[in-house]
Structure formats: structure tokens, C-alpha cells
Coordinates of C-alpha atoms and ligand atoms in Angstrom, one line a residue:
X27 CA 134.0 161.2 171.0
X28 CA 137.7 161.4 171.9
X29 CA 139.6 164.6 171.1
X30 CA 141.6 162.8 168.4
X31 CA 138.4 161.5 166.8
X32 CA 136.8 164.9 166.9
X33 CA 139.8 166.4 165.2
X34 CA 139.8 163.7 162.6
X35 CA 136.1 164.5 161.8
X36 CA 136.4 168.2 161.8
X37 CA 135.8 169.9 158.4
X38 CA 139.0 171.4 157.2
X39 CA 138.9 175.2 157.1
X40 CA 139.4 175.5 153.4
X41 CA 136.3 173.3 152.8
X42 CA 134.2 175.0 155.5
X43 CA 134.9 178.3 153.9
X44 CA 134.2 177.2 150.3
X45 CA 131.6 179.2 148.5
X46 CA 128.4 177.1 148.0
X47 CA 128.9 177.1 144.3
X48 CA 132.3 175.5 144.7
X49 CA 131.2 172.9 147.2
X50 CA 130.5 169.8 145.1
X51 CA 128.0 168.6 147.6
X52 CA 125.7 171.6 147.0
X53 CA 123.8 169.9 144.3
X54 CA 122.6 167.3 146.8
X55 CA 121.0 169.9 149.1
X56 CA 117.5 169.3 147.9
X57 CA 117.9 165.5 148.4
X58 CA 119.3 166.1 151.9
X59 CA 116.4 168.4 152.8
X60 CA 113.8 166.0 151.4
X61 CA 115.2 163.1 153.5
X62 CA 115.4 165.3 156.6
X63 CA 111.8 166.4 156.2
X64 CA 110.7 162.8 156.0
X65 CA 112.6 161.9 159.2
X66 CA 111.3 165.1 160.9
X67 CA 107.7 163.9 160.2
X68 CA 108.5 161.1 162.7
X69 CA 108.8 158.0 160.4
X70 CA 111.7 155.6 160.2
X71 CA 114.0 155.8 157.2
X72 CA 112.7 153.2 154.8
X73 CA 116.1 153.1 153.1
X74 CA 118.1 152.3 156.3
X75 CA 116.7 149.0 157.6
X76 CA 119.1 146.6 159.2
X77 CA 118.3 142.8 159.4
X78 CA 119.8 141.9 162.8
X79 CA 119.2 138.2 162.2
X80 CA 117.8 136.3 159.3
X81 CA 116.4 133.0 160.4
X82 CA 114.8 131.7 157.2
X83 CA 114.0 132.9 153.6
X84 CA 110.8 134.5 155.0
X85 CA 111.7 135.5 158.5
X86 CA 114.1 138.0 160.1
X87 CA 114.6 140.0 163.3
X88 CA 114.5 143.7 162.8
X89 CA 115.1 145.9 165.9
X90 CA 114.3 143.0 168.1
X91 CA 111.0 142.2 166.3
X92 CA 110.2 138.9 164.5
X93 CA 109.3 140.1 161.0
X94 CA 107.9 138.4 158.0
X95 CA 110.0 139.2 154.9
X96 CA 107.8 140.2 152.0
X97 CA 110.2 142.5 150.3
X98 CA 113.2 140.3 149.2
X99 CA 113.9 138.8 145.8
X100 CA 114.3 135.4 147.4
X101 CA 111.5 134.0 145.1
X102 CA 112.5 130.4 145.3
X103 CA 113.7 130.5 148.9
X104 CA 117.1 129.0 148.1
X105 CA 119.2 131.0 150.6
X106 CA 118.8 128.4 153.4
X107 CA 118.8 125.3 151.1
X108 CA 121.1 122.7 152.9
X109 CA 122.8 121.6 149.7
X110 CA 123.5 125.2 148.7
X111 CA 125.0 126.0 152.1
X112 CA 127.1 122.8 152.1
X113 CA 128.5 123.7 148.6
X114 CA 129.4 127.2 149.8
X115 CA 131.1 125.9 152.9
X116 CA 133.1 123.3 151.0
X117 CA 134.3 125.8 148.5
X118 CA 135.2 128.3 151.3
X119 CA 137.3 125.6 152.9
X120 CA 139.0 124.3 149.8
X121 CA 139.6 127.6 147.9
X122 CA 139.6 130.2 150.6
X123 CA 137.6 133.3 151.0
X124 CA 138.3 135.2 147.8
X125 CA 140.0 135.2 144.4
X126 CA 142.0 138.4 144.6
X127 CA 141.7 139.0 140.9
X128 CA 139.9 139.4 137.6
X129 CA 138.2 136.6 135.7
X130 CA 140.7 137.3 132.9
X131 CA 143.8 136.8 135.1
X132 CA 144.0 134.9 138.4
X133 CA 140.3 135.1 139.2
X134 CA 138.8 132.1 137.4
X135 CA 138.5 129.2 139.7
X136 CA 136.9 125.8 139.2
X137 CA 133.5 126.9 140.5
X138 CA 133.3 130.0 138.2
X139 CA 133.5 127.6 135.3
X140 CA 131.1 125.2 137.0
X141 CA 128.6 128.0 137.5
X142 CA 128.8 128.8 133.8
X143 CA 128.3 125.1 133.0
X144 CA 125.3 125.0 135.3
X145 CA 123.9 128.1 133.5
X146 CA 124.4 126.4 130.1
X147 CA 122.5 123.4 131.3
X148 CA 119.7 125.5 132.8
X149 CA 119.2 127.6 129.6
X150 CA 120.2 124.9 127.1
X151 CA 122.7 127.6 125.9
X152 CA 126.0 127.4 124.1
X153 CA 127.7 130.2 126.1
X154 CA 127.4 131.6 129.6
X155 CA 129.5 134.4 131.2
X156 CA 129.4 135.1 134.9
X157 CA 129.8 138.6 136.2
X158 CA 130.2 139.9 139.7
X159 CA 126.6 141.3 139.8
X160 CA 123.6 141.5 137.5
X161 CA 124.2 145.2 137.4
X162 CA 127.6 144.6 135.9
X163 CA 126.2 142.1 133.5
X164 CA 123.9 144.7 132.0
X165 CA 126.5 147.4 132.2
X166 CA 129.1 145.2 130.5
X167 CA 127.1 143.6 127.7
X168 CA 125.1 146.6 126.8
X169 CA 128.0 149.1 126.7
X170 CA 130.2 146.7 124.8
X171 CA 127.9 145.1 122.2
X172 CA 126.5 148.3 120.7
X173 CA 129.2 150.8 119.6
X174 CA 129.6 154.1 117.9
X175 CA 127.1 154.7 115.1
X176 CA 124.9 151.8 116.3
X177 CA 121.6 152.0 118.1
X178 CA 120.2 150.8 121.4
X179 CA 116.4 150.9 121.7
X180 CA 115.1 150.4 125.2
X181 CA 111.8 150.5 127.1
X182 CA 111.4 153.8 129.0
X183 CA 110.9 151.9 132.3
X184 CA 114.1 149.9 132.0
X185 CA 116.2 149.1 135.1
X186 CA 118.9 151.5 136.1
X187 CA 121.6 149.0 135.2
X188 CA 120.3 149.1 131.6
X189 CA 120.3 152.8 131.5
X190 CA 123.8 152.9 133.0
X191 CA 125.0 150.4 130.3
X192 CA 123.7 152.8 127.7
X193 CA 125.3 155.8 129.3
X194 CA 128.7 154.0 129.5
X195 CA 128.8 152.9 125.9
X196 CA 128.9 155.0 122.7
X197 CA 125.8 153.9 120.8
X198 CA 122.9 156.2 120.0
X199 CA 120.0 155.7 122.5
X200 CA 116.3 155.6 121.6
X201 CA 113.6 155.0 124.2
X202 CA 110.1 153.7 123.5
X203 CA 106.9 153.9 125.6
X204 CA 106.8 151.2 128.3
X205 CA 105.6 147.9 126.9
X206 CA 104.2 149.6 123.7
X207 CA 104.8 147.3 120.7
X208 CA 103.5 150.1 118.4
X209 CA 105.9 152.7 119.7
X210 CA 108.8 150.2 119.4
X211 CA 107.9 149.6 115.8
X212 CA 107.5 153.3 115.1
X213 CA 110.9 154.2 116.6
X214 CA 112.7 151.4 114.9
X215 CA 111.1 152.4 111.6
X216 CA 112.6 155.9 111.8
X217 CA 116.2 154.7 112.2
X218 CA 118.5 154.2 109.2
X219 CA 118.4 150.6 108.0
X220 CA 122.2 150.0 107.8
X221 CA 123.6 150.3 111.4
X222 CA 123.4 147.5 113.9
X223 CA 120.7 147.7 116.5
X224 CA 120.0 146.2 119.9
X225 CA 116.5 146.1 121.4
X226 CA 116.7 145.8 125.2
X227 CA 113.7 144.3 127.1
X228 CA 112.8 142.9 130.5
X229 CA 110.7 139.8 131.0
X230 CA 109.2 141.2 134.3
X231 CA 109.3 144.9 135.1
X232 CA 110.2 145.0 138.8
X233 CA 108.4 148.0 140.1
X234 CA 104.8 147.2 139.0
X235 CA 105.4 143.4 138.4
X236 CA 104.0 143.6 134.9
X237 CA 105.3 141.4 132.1
X238 CA 106.4 142.4 128.6
X239 CA 104.6 141.3 125.4
X240 CA 107.9 139.7 124.4
X241 CA 106.6 137.7 121.5
X242 CA 105.2 140.7 119.7
X243 CA 108.2 142.9 120.6
X244 CA 110.8 140.3 119.3
X245 CA 108.8 140.0 116.1
X246 CA 109.0 143.8 115.6
X247 CA 112.7 143.9 116.5
X248 CA 113.5 141.1 114.0
X249 CA 111.4 142.8 111.3
X250 CA 113.7 145.8 111.6
X251 CA 116.9 143.6 111.7
X252 CA 117.7 144.3 115.4
X253 CA 119.3 141.9 117.9
X254 CA 117.5 141.3 121.1
X255 CA 118.6 141.3 124.8
X256 CA 116.1 140.3 127.5
X257 CA 116.8 140.8 131.2
X258 CA 115.0 138.0 133.0
X259 CA 116.2 138.9 136.5
X260 CA 112.7 138.6 138.0
X261 CA 111.4 135.5 136.3
X262 CA 114.3 132.9 136.5
X263 CA 113.2 129.7 138.2
X264 CA 109.5 130.0 137.9
X265 CA 108.5 131.3 134.4
X266 CA 108.4 128.9 131.4
X267 CA 108.6 125.1 131.3
X268 CA 112.2 125.1 132.5
X269 CA 112.1 128.2 134.6
X270 CA 114.1 130.2 132.0
X271 CA 111.9 133.2 132.0
X272 CA 109.1 135.0 130.3
X273 CA 110.7 134.5 126.9
X274 CA 110.5 130.8 127.4
X275 CA 106.8 131.0 128.6
X276 CA 106.0 133.0 125.4
X277 CA 107.6 130.3 123.2
X278 CA 110.7 132.2 122.2
X279 CA 114.2 130.6 122.0
X280 CA 117.8 131.5 122.3
X281 CA 118.3 129.9 118.8
X282 CA 115.9 132.0 116.9
X283 CA 114.5 134.9 118.8
X284 CA 116.6 136.2 121.7
X285 CA 120.3 136.9 121.3
X286 CA 121.2 137.5 124.9
X287 CA 119.5 136.7 128.2
X288 CA 120.8 138.6 131.2
X289 CA 120.2 137.3 134.7
X290 CA 121.3 137.6 138.3
X291 CA 122.1 135.3 141.2
X292 CA 120.7 137.8 143.7
X293 CA 117.1 136.8 143.2
X294 CA 115.8 133.2 142.6
X295 CA 119.4 131.8 142.8
X296 CA 119.8 133.2 146.3
X297 CA 123.3 134.5 146.4
X298 CA 125.0 137.3 144.4
X299 CA 126.4 137.6 140.9
X300 CA 125.2 138.2 137.4
X301 CA 125.3 136.5 134.0
X302 CA 124.7 136.6 130.3
X303 CA 123.8 133.5 128.2
X304 CA 123.8 133.4 124.4
X305 CA 123.9 131.1 121.5
X306 CA 125.8 133.5 119.2
X307 CA 128.9 131.8 117.8
X308 CA 131.1 134.8 118.5
X309 CA 129.9 135.4 122.1
X310 CA 133.1 134.4 123.8
X311 CA 134.8 137.5 122.4
X312 CA 133.0 139.4 125.1
X313 CA 135.5 138.1 127.7
X314 CA 138.2 140.0 125.9
X315 CA 136.3 143.2 125.3
X316 CA 133.9 143.8 128.2
X317 CA 135.4 146.2 130.7
X318 CA 133.0 145.4 133.7
X319 CA 134.0 141.8 133.3
X320 CA 137.7 142.4 133.0
X321 CA 138.5 145.3 135.3
X322 CA 136.9 144.0 138.6
X323 CA 137.5 141.1 140.9
X324 CA 135.6 137.9 140.3
X325 CA 133.1 136.4 142.8
X326 CA 134.4 134.5 145.9
X327 CA 134.6 130.7 145.3
X328 CA 131.9 130.1 148.0
X329 CA 129.5 132.3 146.1
X330 CA 129.9 130.7 142.7
X331 CA 129.7 127.2 144.3
X332 CA 126.4 128.1 146.0
X333 CA 125.2 129.5 142.7
X334 CA 126.0 126.4 140.7
X335 CA 124.3 124.1 143.2
X336 CA 121.2 126.4 143.4
X337 CA 120.9 126.7 139.6
X338 CA 121.0 122.9 139.2
X339 CA 118.4 122.5 141.9
X340 CA 116.1 125.1 140.3
X341 CA 116.0 122.9 137.2
X342 CA 113.9 120.4 139.1
X343 CA 112.1 122.7 141.5
X344 CA 108.6 122.0 140.2
X345 CA 107.0 121.9 143.7
X346 CA 108.5 125.1 144.7
X347 CA 107.4 126.8 141.5
X348 CA 103.8 125.7 142.2
X349 CA 104.0 126.9 145.8
X350 CA 105.3 130.3 144.7
X351 CA 102.5 130.8 142.2
X352 CA 99.9 129.7 144.7
X353 CA 101.2 132.3 147.1
X354 CA 101.2 135.0 144.4
X355 CA 97.5 134.2 143.6
X356 CA 96.5 134.1 147.3
X357 CA 98.1 137.5 148.1
X358 CA 97.0 139.2 144.9
X359 CA 93.3 138.1 145.4
X360 CA 93.4 139.0 149.1
X361 CA 94.6 142.5 148.4
X362 CA 92.1 143.0 145.6
X363 CA 89.3 141.8 148.0
X364 CA 90.5 144.4 150.6
X365 CA 90.1 147.1 148.0
X366 CA 93.8 148.0 147.3
X367 CA 94.9 149.4 144.0
X368 CA 97.5 147.0 142.6
X369 CA 100.2 147.4 139.9
X370 CA 98.7 144.6 137.8
X371 CA 95.1 143.4 137.3
X372 CA 96.2 139.8 137.3
X373 CA 98.8 138.0 139.4
X374 CA 101.3 138.1 136.6
X375 CA 104.6 137.8 138.4
X376 CA 106.0 137.2 141.9
X377 CA 105.9 141.0 142.5
X378 CA 102.6 142.4 143.8
X379 CA 102.8 146.2 144.0
X380 CA 100.3 148.1 146.2
X381 CA 99.9 151.6 144.7
X382 CA 99.5 154.5 147.2
X383 CA 98.4 158.1 146.9
X384 CA 101.6 159.9 147.6
X385 CA 105.0 159.6 149.4
X386 CA 103.4 160.5 152.8
X387 CA 100.8 157.7 152.6
X388 CA 103.4 155.2 151.2
X389 CA 105.8 155.9 154.1
X390 CA 103.1 155.8 156.7
X391 CA 101.8 152.6 155.4
X392 CA 105.3 151.1 155.1
X393 CA 106.0 152.0 158.7
X394 CA 102.7 150.6 160.0
X395 CA 103.4 147.3 158.2
X396 CA 106.9 147.2 159.7
X397 CA 105.7 147.9 163.2
X398 CA 103.1 145.1 162.8
X399 CA 106.0 142.7 161.8
X400 CA 105.9 142.7 158.0
X401 CA 108.7 144.0 155.9
X402 CA 107.9 145.2 152.4
X403 CA 109.8 147.5 150.0
X404 CA 108.8 151.1 149.6
X405 CA 109.5 152.4 146.2
X406 CA 109.2 155.9 144.7
X407 CA 110.5 157.8 141.7
X408 CA 113.0 157.7 140.1
X409 CA 112.9 153.9 140.6
X410 CA 109.2 153.9 139.8
X411 CA 107.4 155.6 136.9
X412 CA 106.8 159.3 137.5
X413 CA 104.3 160.1 140.3
X414 CA 104.0 156.5 141.4
X415 CA 104.5 155.6 145.1
X416 CA 104.1 152.0 146.1
X417 CA 104.8 149.2 148.5
X418 CA 106.2 146.3 146.6
X419 CA 105.5 142.8 147.9
X420 CA 107.6 140.0 146.6
X421 CA 106.5 136.4 147.3
X422 CA 108.7 133.5 148.2
X423 CA 107.9 129.8 147.5
X424 CA 108.6 129.3 151.3
X425 CA 105.9 131.7 152.5
X426 CA 103.4 129.6 154.4
X427 CA 99.7 130.0 154.0
X428 CA 99.5 131.2 157.6
X429 CA 102.1 133.9 156.8
X430 CA 100.1 135.1 153.8
X431 CA 97.0 135.3 156.0
X432 CA 98.9 137.3 158.6
X433 CA 100.2 139.6 155.9
X434 CA 96.7 140.2 154.6
X435 CA 95.4 141.0 158.1
X436 CA 98.2 143.5 158.7
X437 CA 97.5 145.1 155.3
X438 CA 93.9 145.5 156.2
X439 CA 94.7 147.2 159.5
X440 CA 97.5 149.4 158.1
X441 CA 95.5 150.3 155.0
X442 CA 92.5 151.5 157.0
X443 CA 94.8 153.4 159.5
X444 CA 96.4 155.5 156.7
X445 CA 93.2 155.8 154.6
X446 CA 94.4 153.7 151.7
X447 CA 91.3 151.6 151.9
X448 CA 87.8 152.3 153.2
Ligands
PMP16 N1 118.2 143.8 136.2 C1 117.0 144.0 136.9 C2 115.7 144.0 136.1 C3 117.0 144.1 138.3 O1 115.9 144.4 138.9 C4 118.2 144.1 139.0 C5 118.3 144.3 140.5 N2 117.2 144.6 141.2 C6 119.4 143.9 138.2 C7 119.3 143.8 136.9 C8 120.7 143.9 138.9 O2 121.0 142.7 139.6 P1 122.0 142.6 140.8 O3 121.3 142.7 142.1 O4 122.6 141.2 140.6 O5 123.1 143.6 140.6

């Protein structure tokens, strides 16, 4: 380090001498110590992986090693689709690299509108609103639609973006037990009848890969006069006849049952961005009231152009859907046969969660998998339910049978090495 750089990084004296109770970082000491203890035990940091090269939807180079990607949300393998890439390149060249502005002012370009048109076609919806991320779509819609004196009723295992949308708004928040129709009914029944209510559900819960009994839940919500929002982030493209999500697979519609579907471009669509579709006649007012839509820059033109192309291709991706489900069944059955405890008894979604004993075993297993050339996600509380440590595998339509076989062999070796299986 040069002398100038050393001086620039020196802790100013007045901060170095701050009493611990006045140093705002003191509250993170436990987190810092926990991470350090993990690294001191000789494992790699599972939250600091760098993909040096990505060569296909299922293959990357990590620290010089060819690695099978089994921990991305690239369910439909659209990231390297030639039409998607061509659309992004053309938009980059025609419209430049960014928009420099909000959707509300100078940040709506041709392809933002086209991506919204593609979403309306995909969902058969009257309205579609594109946000800069799925996180912001939940944050924006949830915090805006339910106001002071109204109620949001959400599943206890909801995604962080749903919780953050609740925290940002002014509605009263009520949680019900994960996937419990009875508890939802009971809690709705205790609320005053008059105020507006929003029930927030997810089609697929992303940690264990379990699906919601949406049909029963929507019936209960409607019985109590509540509106319904379903986050279908982890089902778009391969659930339901048109790939619209679990709600479609369960025979629910945007006309009668579900008021808002939230989704993301960061999973099956293969880029980045978020959206909400709705058939409510007043939905467009959200563009004037929703702060996470208004007070942030819109997506780059290349991103929305890739999204629009990808969404339209997903409408006809029957063969990919079938390959994805075949891969899910193959991996799920293989892991069950090896003796692993999984998040779901059946292959219910494209997420197959391998449950491990504790953090130590999960990290050891994660590292053994990575060293053998397979990347999976390690997940732990607070992202997972309390006390649950797991390796989350997410399948891609483009995984080959040979790759799944390799993954199963590596799971067998690593599982025996860390004592997760006999
Ligand atoms: N909802 C759910 C259920 C998610 O799992 C995620 C991201 N993992 C999001 C919303 C946020 O999506 P994005 O990555 O587009 O911000």
C-alpha cells in the first residue's frame, strides 16, 4: 500500500477513540465474530463466491475450476438464448447503455413498454408494471396498496422483500403459520370486518421448494373480503398450462381469484427486473403513487429488450418445461435414494433442498461440493425457517442427464464424507 493510500484508509482519531456504545458498528460485532469463526475453521466463505467465467446456463469457472451450476435461478436456461442476446445487443446499440431516469420522467423507453406488453400477453392480463427488481416490485406494491388502518396478512415464511414492503408501509401486519389454511382463516376472522385487507402469498417458497395450497387460501381470503397478492417468482415459465405460476396450475385466475401477481426477470426470464400484473381497473394509478417505482432509475434498454424477447419465448417453451421437470424428478429421486433428507417429499418445484444437521455440516458439505466442481446455494436462518440449515439445489432445463448423474455422484461422496448419509 502506498503512503497516500494508507493515510486514506486510516481510521480517523475521533472514530478510533469512540466509546463502543457510540460506534454504530458495535451492534454488528456478533455477526463479524460469527463469520470470522467460520473462516477460522478453514472453510471458504459461502457468501463470497466469484464466477470468473460463465460459459453456459449450467457451467462456470470458479477459481480456475470448471463447475456445474446447481444453485442459480436460471430455471429455463434463457441467459444464453441467441434471440435474447441479439435483442439485448440491438437495444444497447440503438438506445445506449442506460436511461438516466425514472419510469415517470425520462426513463420509459420503447422496450420498457414492450416488456409490459409481453407480460400482458404472457399472463393474459390487462395491466403490467415493470420495476427495476422483483424486490422493488414487492416493496412498492405492498407498501402502497395497503395503507393506514388497513391490514396485510402474510405467511410467516414470506420472502424478505414482502416483509420489507410491510415495514415500509403503514398498514397493520398480521402473520399466519406457514402454509396453514386454518391459521389464515382464524387470523382473518379476528380482524374487524370493515377495513381493507391484503393477503400475501407465494406460489413456491424458495427455501424448501414447497408450494402453497393457493386454492384453499384464496377461498379463505375471499370469504373474509380480502384482496390477494401472489408472488410467483419461482414458478414462472414452468407451472400451469401457460407457465403463469402455481395459481394457474391450481385453476385460479386474475379475473376472479388473484388481484396481483408479482414476478421477477431474475429467474426464469434470465435477466434482471421485477413486475406486477393485475386486472384491477384502477391498477394504473400505482404508477403515480408507488415510490419504489417513481424514485429510482428504470432498467437499461438492453435489459428490458432481453426480458421482452425471453418472456415471449417462454410462452412456447413446452420442450424446455418438460426437460426441467424431468431433471427435477431425476435429482429428487436420486437424492432420496442416497438417503438425504429433503425439503419436500415430492419433487414439487425446481428447488430441491437438502437439509443438514447444523451450520458446520452444511458449510462442510457445501465446500466439499464446490471442490468437487458443483456449486449449490448454502442457506441458513434468517433466510431459512429457524434452526434449518440446507443446501439448495435449483434445476435448469439445460442441465444434461450426464450433469445430473455427476451431481448425484458428488452428493454421495460429499454426504458420506461429512456424515450426512450413511
Ligand atoms: N420474491 C421472491 C419469492 C424471491 O425469491 C425473490 C428473489 N430471490 C424476489 C422476490 C426478488 O426478486 P429480484 O431478484 O428480482 O429482486
